[in-house]
Short mmCIF file of C-alpha atoms in Angstrom, two decimals:
data_model
loop_
_atom_site.label_atom_id
_atom_site.label_comp_id
_atom_site.label_asym_id
_atom_site.label_seq_id
_atom_site.Cartn_x
_atom_site.Cartn_y
_atom_site.Cartn_z
CA MET S 59 98.01 -91.20 -30.42
CA SER S 60 96.46 -90.06 -33.68
CA GLN S 61 92.68 -89.86 -33.95
CA SER S 62 91.02 -90.45 -37.31
CA ILE S 63 88.36 -88.18 -38.78
CA LEU S 64 86.41 -89.19 -41.88
CA ILE S 65 85.03 -86.27 -43.86
CA LEU S 66 82.00 -86.79 -46.08
CA PRO S 67 81.81 -83.51 -48.06
CA GLY S 68 78.54 -84.53 -49.70
CA ASP S 69 76.59 -82.26 -52.03
CA GLY S 70 75.83 -78.62 -52.76
CA ILE S 71 77.53 -76.35 -50.24
CA GLY S 72 78.70 -79.41 -48.29
CA PRO S 73 82.26 -79.41 -49.65
CA GLU S 74 82.62 -75.66 -48.94
CA VAL S 75 81.58 -75.82 -45.29
CA ALA S 76 83.41 -79.12 -44.75
CA ALA S 77 86.64 -77.47 -45.89
CA ALA S 78 86.13 -74.67 -43.35
CA ALA S 79 85.48 -77.17 -40.56
CA LYS S 80 88.57 -79.19 -41.47
CA ALA S 81 90.77 -76.08 -41.47
CA CYS S 82 89.52 -75.15 -38.00
CA LEU S 83 90.09 -78.67 -36.67
CA GLN S 84 93.64 -78.60 -38.03
CA ALA S 85 94.35 -75.21 -36.44
CA VAL S 86 93.00 -76.22 -33.04
CA ALA S 87 94.84 -79.54 -33.15
CA LYS S 88 98.14 -77.77 -33.74
CA LEU S 89 97.64 -75.43 -30.79
CA GLU S 90 96.44 -78.19 -28.46
CA GLY S 91 99.16 -80.66 -29.44
CA LEU S 92 96.68 -83.13 -30.93
CA GLU S 93 97.23 -85.38 -33.92
CA PHE S 94 94.39 -85.96 -36.36
CA THR S 95 94.42 -87.94 -39.57
CA PHE S 96 91.81 -87.00 -42.18
CA SER S 97 90.29 -89.00 -44.99
CA GLU S 98 87.40 -88.34 -47.38
CA ALA S 99 84.78 -90.53 -49.06
CA PRO S 100 81.83 -90.02 -51.44
CA PHE S 101 78.40 -89.88 -49.85
CA GLY S 102 74.86 -88.82 -50.70
CA GLY S 103 74.45 -87.53 -54.23
CA ALA S 104 78.21 -87.63 -54.66
CA GLY S 105 78.09 -91.32 -53.73
CA ILE S 106 75.35 -91.95 -56.30
CA ASP S 107 77.40 -90.22 -59.00
CA ALA S 108 80.60 -92.03 -58.10
CA CYS S 109 79.33 -95.51 -57.21
CA GLY S 110 75.60 -95.66 -57.89
CA GLU S 111 74.83 -95.72 -54.15
CA PRO S 112 74.21 -92.90 -51.64
CA LEU S 113 76.13 -94.94 -49.06
CA PRO S 114 78.84 -96.84 -50.96
CA GLU S 115 80.20 -99.94 -49.28
CA ASP S 116 83.73 -98.52 -49.04
CA THR S 117 82.35 -95.33 -47.44
CA LEU S 118 80.52 -97.33 -44.80
CA LYS S 119 83.67 -99.35 -44.05
CA ALA S 120 85.65 -96.12 -43.67
CA ALA S 121 82.96 -94.71 -41.37
CA GLU S 122 82.97 -97.79 -39.16
CA ALA S 123 86.77 -97.57 -38.84
CA ALA S 124 86.92 -93.84 -38.02
CA ASP S 125 87.01 -92.23 -34.58
CA ALA S 126 84.58 -89.51 -35.74
CA ILE S 127 82.76 -88.55 -38.92
CA PHE S 128 82.05 -85.08 -40.28
CA LEU S 129 79.34 -84.56 -42.90
CA GLY S 130 78.88 -81.43 -45.01
CA ALA S 131 75.38 -81.78 -46.49
CA VAL S 132 73.42 -84.08 -48.79
CA GLY S 133 70.81 -83.68 -51.50
CA GLY S 134 70.02 -81.68 -54.60
CA PRO S 135 67.42 -81.39 -57.36
CA GLN S 136 69.48 -83.44 -59.82
CA TRP S 137 68.66 -86.56 -57.78
CA ASP S 138 64.97 -85.82 -57.14
CA HIS S 139 63.84 -88.49 -59.58
CA ALA S 140 66.75 -90.87 -59.21
CA PRO S 141 65.99 -94.48 -58.18
CA LYS S 142 67.86 -93.79 -54.93
CA ARG S 143 67.91 -90.43 -53.16
CA PRO S 144 70.94 -88.93 -51.38
CA GLU S 145 69.05 -88.79 -48.08
CA GLN S 146 68.81 -92.58 -48.08
CA GLY S 147 72.54 -92.62 -47.46
CA LEU S 148 72.10 -90.56 -44.32
CA LEU S 149 69.36 -92.77 -42.95
CA GLY S 150 71.42 -95.84 -43.82
CA LEU S 151 74.52 -94.50 -42.10
CA ARG S 152 72.59 -93.66 -38.93
CA LYS S 153 71.11 -97.14 -38.86
CA ALA S 154 74.39 -98.96 -39.62
CA LEU S 155 76.26 -97.07 -36.87
CA GLY S 156 73.39 -97.20 -34.37
CA LEU S 157 73.23 -93.42 -34.06
CA PHE S 158 70.05 -93.08 -32.04
CA ALA S 159 70.63 -89.71 -30.33
CA ASN S 160 70.81 -86.37 -32.13
CA LEU S 161 71.99 -83.36 -30.11
CA ARG S 162 71.22 -79.89 -31.48
CA PRO S 163 72.23 -76.92 -29.31
CA VAL S 164 70.61 -73.53 -29.93
CA LYS S 165 72.28 -70.66 -28.10
CA VAL S 166 71.90 -66.91 -28.41
CA PHE S 167 75.25 -65.34 -27.59
CA LYS S 168 75.18 -62.24 -25.40
CA GLY S 169 75.42 -59.17 -27.61
CA LEU S 170 74.16 -61.04 -30.67
CA GLU S 171 70.46 -61.01 -29.85
CA HIS S 172 69.86 -58.64 -32.76
CA LEU S 173 70.75 -61.39 -35.23
CA SER S 174 67.44 -63.09 -34.52
CA PRO S 175 64.34 -61.91 -36.43
CA LEU S 176 62.50 -62.23 -33.11
CA LYS S 177 62.50 -59.38 -30.60
CA GLU S 178 65.78 -59.13 -28.75
CA ASP S 179 64.20 -59.30 -25.30
CA ARG S 180 62.38 -62.45 -26.37
CA VAL S 181 65.53 -64.39 -27.32
CA ALA S 182 67.89 -62.99 -24.68
CA GLY S 183 69.39 -65.76 -22.59
CA ALA S 184 68.11 -68.57 -24.78
CA ASP S 185 70.30 -71.67 -24.47
CA VAL S 186 68.50 -74.84 -25.50
CA LEU S 187 69.70 -78.36 -26.20
CA ILE S 188 67.30 -80.42 -28.32
CA VAL S 189 67.79 -84.17 -27.92
CA ARG S 190 66.06 -85.96 -30.78
CA GLU S 191 65.51 -89.70 -31.13
CA LEU S 192 67.00 -90.60 -34.48
CA THR S 193 66.34 -94.19 -35.51
CA GLY S 194 62.68 -94.81 -34.77
CA GLY S 195 59.25 -93.37 -35.47
CA LEU S 196 57.74 -92.54 -38.84
CA TYR S 197 61.06 -92.24 -40.66
CA PHE S 198 61.91 -95.88 -40.02
CA GLY S 199 58.46 -97.44 -39.79
CA GLU S 200 56.63 -99.64 -42.26
CA LYS S 201 55.84 -97.79 -45.50
CA ARG S 202 53.41 -98.20 -48.35
CA GLU S 203 53.44 -95.87 -51.35
CA GLY S 204 50.83 -95.39 -54.03
CA ASP S 205 49.03 -92.80 -56.11
CA GLU S 206 45.73 -93.21 -54.27
CA ASP S 207 46.82 -94.47 -50.87
CA ALA S 208 49.99 -94.24 -48.78
CA PHE S 209 51.03 -95.28 -45.30
CA ASP S 210 53.83 -94.47 -42.85
CA GLY S 211 53.87 -96.49 -39.64
CA CYS S 212 55.10 -94.96 -36.37
CA SER S 213 56.41 -97.35 -33.74
CA TYR S 214 58.38 -96.92 -30.51
CA SER S 215 59.36 -99.38 -27.82
CA ARG S 216 59.96 -98.62 -24.15
CA ALA S 217 63.64 -99.47 -24.65
CA GLU S 218 63.97 -96.94 -27.48
CA VAL S 219 62.32 -94.21 -25.44
CA SER S 220 64.34 -95.04 -22.32
CA ARG S 221 67.73 -94.78 -23.98
CA ILE S 222 67.05 -91.38 -25.56
CA ALA S 223 65.37 -90.07 -22.39
CA GLU S 224 68.46 -91.06 -20.40
CA ILE S 225 70.59 -88.95 -22.76
CA GLY S 226 68.24 -86.03 -22.08
CA PHE S 227 68.27 -86.49 -18.30
CA LYS S 228 72.08 -86.71 -18.17
CA ALA S 229 72.42 -83.63 -20.37
CA ALA S 230 70.08 -81.71 -18.07
CA GLN S 231 72.15 -82.74 -15.05
CA GLY S 232 75.14 -80.94 -16.59
CA ARG S 233 73.13 -77.84 -17.47
CA LYS S 234 70.26 -76.12 -15.63
CA GLY S 235 68.57 -79.29 -14.42
CA LYS S 236 65.36 -78.99 -16.43
CA LEU S 237 64.03 -81.48 -18.98
CA THR S 238 61.02 -80.83 -21.20
CA SER S 239 59.61 -83.91 -22.90
CA VAL S 240 57.67 -83.12 -26.08
CA ASP S 241 54.98 -85.46 -27.40
CA LYS S 242 51.39 -85.59 -28.69
CA ALA S 243 49.99 -87.82 -25.96
CA ASN S 244 46.46 -86.53 -26.39
CA VAL S 245 46.32 -88.19 -29.84
CA LEU S 246 49.10 -90.73 -30.37
CA ALA S 247 49.60 -94.08 -28.65
CA THR S 248 53.36 -93.87 -29.16
CA SER S 249 53.35 -90.51 -27.38
CA ARG S 250 51.46 -91.95 -24.41
CA LEU S 251 54.12 -94.65 -24.12
CA TRP S 252 56.78 -91.94 -24.50
CA ARG S 253 55.32 -89.84 -21.67
CA LYS S 254 54.86 -92.80 -19.32
CA THR S 255 58.44 -93.98 -19.92
CA VAL S 256 59.89 -90.52 -19.24
CA ASN S 257 57.87 -90.23 -16.03
CA ASP S 258 58.98 -93.68 -14.89
CA LEU S 259 62.62 -92.74 -15.44
CA SER S 260 62.36 -89.40 -13.68
CA SER S 261 62.66 -90.99 -10.21
CA GLN S 262 66.24 -91.97 -11.10
CA TYR S 263 67.12 -88.31 -11.68
CA PRO S 264 65.77 -86.42 -8.64
CA ASP S 265 67.99 -83.42 -9.45
CA VAL S 266 66.19 -82.87 -12.79
CA THR S 267 62.82 -81.13 -13.02
CA VAL S 268 60.58 -82.66 -15.70
CA ASP S 269 57.68 -81.14 -17.55
CA HIS S 270 55.72 -82.19 -20.64
CA LEU S 271 54.46 -80.22 -23.63
CA TYR S 272 52.43 -81.20 -26.65
CA VAL S 273 54.44 -80.58 -29.79
CA ASP S 274 52.19 -77.76 -31.02
CA ALA S 275 52.54 -75.92 -27.71
CA ALA S 276 56.31 -76.50 -27.76
CA ALA S 277 56.52 -75.06 -31.27
CA MET S 278 54.78 -71.90 -30.11
CA ALA S 279 56.85 -71.60 -26.94
CA LEU S 280 60.11 -71.88 -28.89
CA VAL S 281 59.42 -68.60 -30.66
CA THR S 282 57.55 -66.80 -27.88
CA HIS S 283 59.63 -67.74 -24.83
CA PRO S 284 62.69 -69.81 -25.84
CA ALA S 285 64.54 -69.05 -22.59
CA ARG S 286 62.00 -71.21 -20.71
CA PHE S 287 63.72 -74.31 -22.10
CA ASP S 288 66.89 -76.06 -20.98
CA VAL S 289 66.87 -79.56 -22.54
CA ILE S 290 64.12 -80.77 -24.85
CA VAL S 291 63.81 -84.49 -25.53
CA THR S 292 61.48 -85.72 -28.24
CA GLU S 293 60.86 -88.27 -30.96
CA ASN S 294 62.24 -88.33 -34.49
CA LEU S 295 59.69 -86.35 -36.51
CA PHE S 296 58.95 -83.77 -33.83
CA GLY S 297 62.67 -83.28 -33.17
CA ASP S 298 63.40 -82.77 -36.85
CA ILE S 299 60.79 -80.01 -37.13
CA LEU S 300 61.41 -78.30 -33.78
CA SER S 301 65.18 -78.14 -34.16
CA ASP S 302 64.87 -76.50 -37.56
CA GLU S 303 62.29 -74.07 -36.18
CA ALA S 304 64.64 -73.24 -33.32
CA ALA S 305 67.13 -71.87 -35.84
CA VAL S 306 65.07 -68.68 -35.98
CA VAL S 307 65.89 -68.10 -32.31
CA ALA S 308 69.61 -67.91 -33.04
CA GLY S 309 69.11 -65.95 -36.27
CA SER S 310 70.00 -68.40 -39.03
CA ILE S 311 69.96 -72.12 -39.69
CA GLY S 312 73.53 -71.57 -40.86
CA LEU S 313 74.66 -71.11 -37.25
CA LEU S 314 73.66 -74.48 -35.85
CA GLY S 315 75.58 -77.70 -35.58
CA SER S 316 74.58 -81.18 -34.48
CA ALA S 317 75.94 -84.44 -33.13
CA SER S 318 74.49 -87.90 -33.77
CA LEU S 319 75.66 -90.44 -31.21
CA GLY S 320 75.24 -94.14 -30.51
CA ALA S 321 75.99 -96.44 -27.60
CA SER S 322 79.47 -97.06 -29.03
CA GLY S 323 81.48 -96.42 -32.18
CA PRO S 324 82.00 -93.17 -34.07
CA GLY S 325 79.61 -90.25 -33.92
CA LEU S 326 78.40 -88.24 -36.91
CA PHE S 327 78.68 -84.45 -36.82
CA GLU S 328 77.00 -82.11 -39.30
CA PRO S 329 75.49 -78.64 -39.64
CA ILE S 330 71.70 -78.79 -39.64
CA HIS S 331 71.30 -76.77 -42.83
CA GLY S 332 70.70 -78.47 -46.15
CA SER S 333 72.83 -78.57 -49.27
CA ALA S 334 71.51 -75.18 -50.54
CA PRO S 335 72.14 -75.95 -54.23
CA ASP S 336 71.03 -72.43 -55.22
CA ILE S 337 74.19 -70.94 -53.68
CA ALA S 338 76.60 -73.85 -54.11
CA GLY S 339 79.95 -72.86 -55.58
CA GLN S 340 79.35 -69.14 -54.99
CA ASP S 341 81.18 -68.83 -51.64
CA LYS S 342 77.99 -67.55 -49.99
CA ALA S 343 77.46 -70.36 -47.49
CA ASN S 344 77.80 -69.54 -43.81
CA PRO S 345 80.35 -72.02 -42.38
CA SER S 346 79.37 -71.30 -38.76
CA GLY S 347 77.15 -74.37 -38.41
CA ALA S 348 79.90 -76.58 -39.78
CA ILE S 349 82.44 -75.04 -37.41
CA ALA S 350 80.04 -75.47 -34.48
CA SER S 351 79.67 -79.12 -35.55
CA ALA S 352 83.45 -79.47 -35.60
CA ALA S 353 83.53 -78.25 -31.99
CA MET S 354 80.92 -80.87 -31.10
CA LEU S 355 83.07 -83.47 -32.87
CA LEU S 356 85.93 -82.50 -30.58
CA ARG S 357 83.77 -82.57 -27.45
CA TYR S 358 81.54 -85.60 -28.01
CA GLY S 359 83.40 -87.56 -30.67
CA LEU S 360 87.03 -87.32 -29.61
CA ASN S 361 86.70 -86.35 -25.93
CA GLN S 362 88.75 -83.18 -26.37
CA PRO S 363 86.76 -80.61 -24.34
CA LYS S 364 89.58 -78.05 -24.12
CA ALA S 365 89.98 -78.01 -27.90
CA ALA S 366 86.20 -77.73 -28.26
CA ASP S 367 86.11 -74.76 -25.87
CA ARG S 368 88.83 -73.03 -27.90
CA LEU S 369 86.99 -73.49 -31.17
CA GLU S 370 83.62 -72.41 -29.76
CA ALA S 371 85.19 -69.29 -28.24
CA ALA S 372 86.83 -68.40 -31.56
CA LEU S 373 83.55 -68.81 -33.44
CA GLU S 374 81.64 -66.67 -30.94
CA SER S 375 84.34 -63.99 -31.05
CA ALA S 376 84.31 -63.91 -34.86
CA LEU S 377 80.52 -63.60 -34.89
CA GLN S 378 80.73 -60.69 -32.48
CA HIS S 379 83.60 -58.79 -34.05
CA GLU S 380 83.91 -59.66 -37.74
CA GLU S 381 81.87 -59.05 -40.88
CA ARG S 382 79.22 -61.74 -41.12
CA THR S 383 77.81 -63.66 -44.06
CA ALA S 384 74.72 -62.58 -45.98
CA ASP S 385 72.28 -64.77 -44.04
CA LEU S 386 73.17 -62.70 -40.97
CA GLY S 387 72.93 -59.36 -42.73
CA GLY S 388 76.62 -59.04 -43.62
CA THR S 389 78.61 -59.07 -46.83
CA ALA S 390 81.42 -61.52 -46.03
CA LYS S 391 82.09 -64.50 -48.25
CA GLY S 392 81.92 -67.86 -46.54
CA SER S 393 85.66 -68.47 -46.93
CA ALA S 394 86.45 -65.00 -45.58
CA PHE S 395 84.42 -65.64 -42.45
CA ALA S 396 86.12 -69.01 -42.00
CA HIS S 397 89.49 -67.24 -42.14
CA SER S 398 88.22 -64.84 -39.46
CA VAL S 399 87.47 -67.78 -37.19
CA LEU S 400 90.94 -69.17 -37.84
CA ALA S 401 92.41 -65.82 -36.86
CA HIS S 402 90.42 -65.82 -33.62
CA ILE S 403 91.60 -69.34 -32.83
CA HIS S 404 95.13 -67.96 -32.75
CA LYS S 405 94.01 -64.87 -30.82
CA GLU S 406 92.62 -67.17 -28.15
CA GLN S 407 96.09 -68.72 -27.92
CA VAL S 408 97.68 -65.30 -27.45
CA MET S 409 95.15 -64.26 -24.80
CA GLU S 410 95.18 -67.52 -22.84
CA PRO S 411 98.22 -66.86 -20.59
CA ALA S 412 96.64 -63.64 -19.32
CA GLN S 413 93.46 -65.38 -18.18
#
């Protein structure tokens, strides 16, 4: 049975990296005997230009009907003073689809420790999954804007904390069995509720070890001892900042993918980098994060773990053996590196019978 994938190329380098991800999905599908149907729709700044809305009605309908959604990137300076910003489309899509859990893996591949600007012995063995709550907190709270006074309200309920904490606990069960909950419970009432809820849930997961860190301590530990972490679960704002900071561990924000999941319906998969308008159209963008997101789409969105394993292995092999893009100290064009990954997808097929 065919599975449908909606691609939202978006803005800036979004269309470039989305094209690379689509090509990899098509290649893996062919080798694994899978059938995917692809469609595209305007979104973000492209949605504003085409329809006057960052999340056009037809795009939302297409998203709701898809099995999985891939997003390139949104935003750009040309919309900085527009009545509606491209990022509003992303927040609107998350809310409409109920995408409350954001998964961002950060892994340092063996032999690639030198890609990180941190000392190699510091990042060796780092393999972290950041689970970020996505539809609550400051980003979705009551707001008041003004030239002399402004307000952003932060609110969380026990139910909201419980459902994201459960995602973190279950992820830890399939990994090293350690969950670190990040908050600011010494200052914030929402964080005290967060910590109490996580502790109350912990008795249901006796095979998972739980510890707590304040967000400032977690930020320091991510760059001084990242291998201490297994799964991090945290609220919206803290997760946004920490997951971007964690990119330095792997070596580049261009390497990292993400998955946004809800209780049901399609998931949204996107690289964590921005639209990078300064390099858009120059074939300089690293497609690795988009390809990693495509692998997460296969694993979490379409329940195709074997295909996901194949794509992840091809990406890791290309990073180890091929010329890399400029953000990783290489000279390869983005499209050239994407072709390298495609070549390694087929190499994995050749090597598989011997395994």
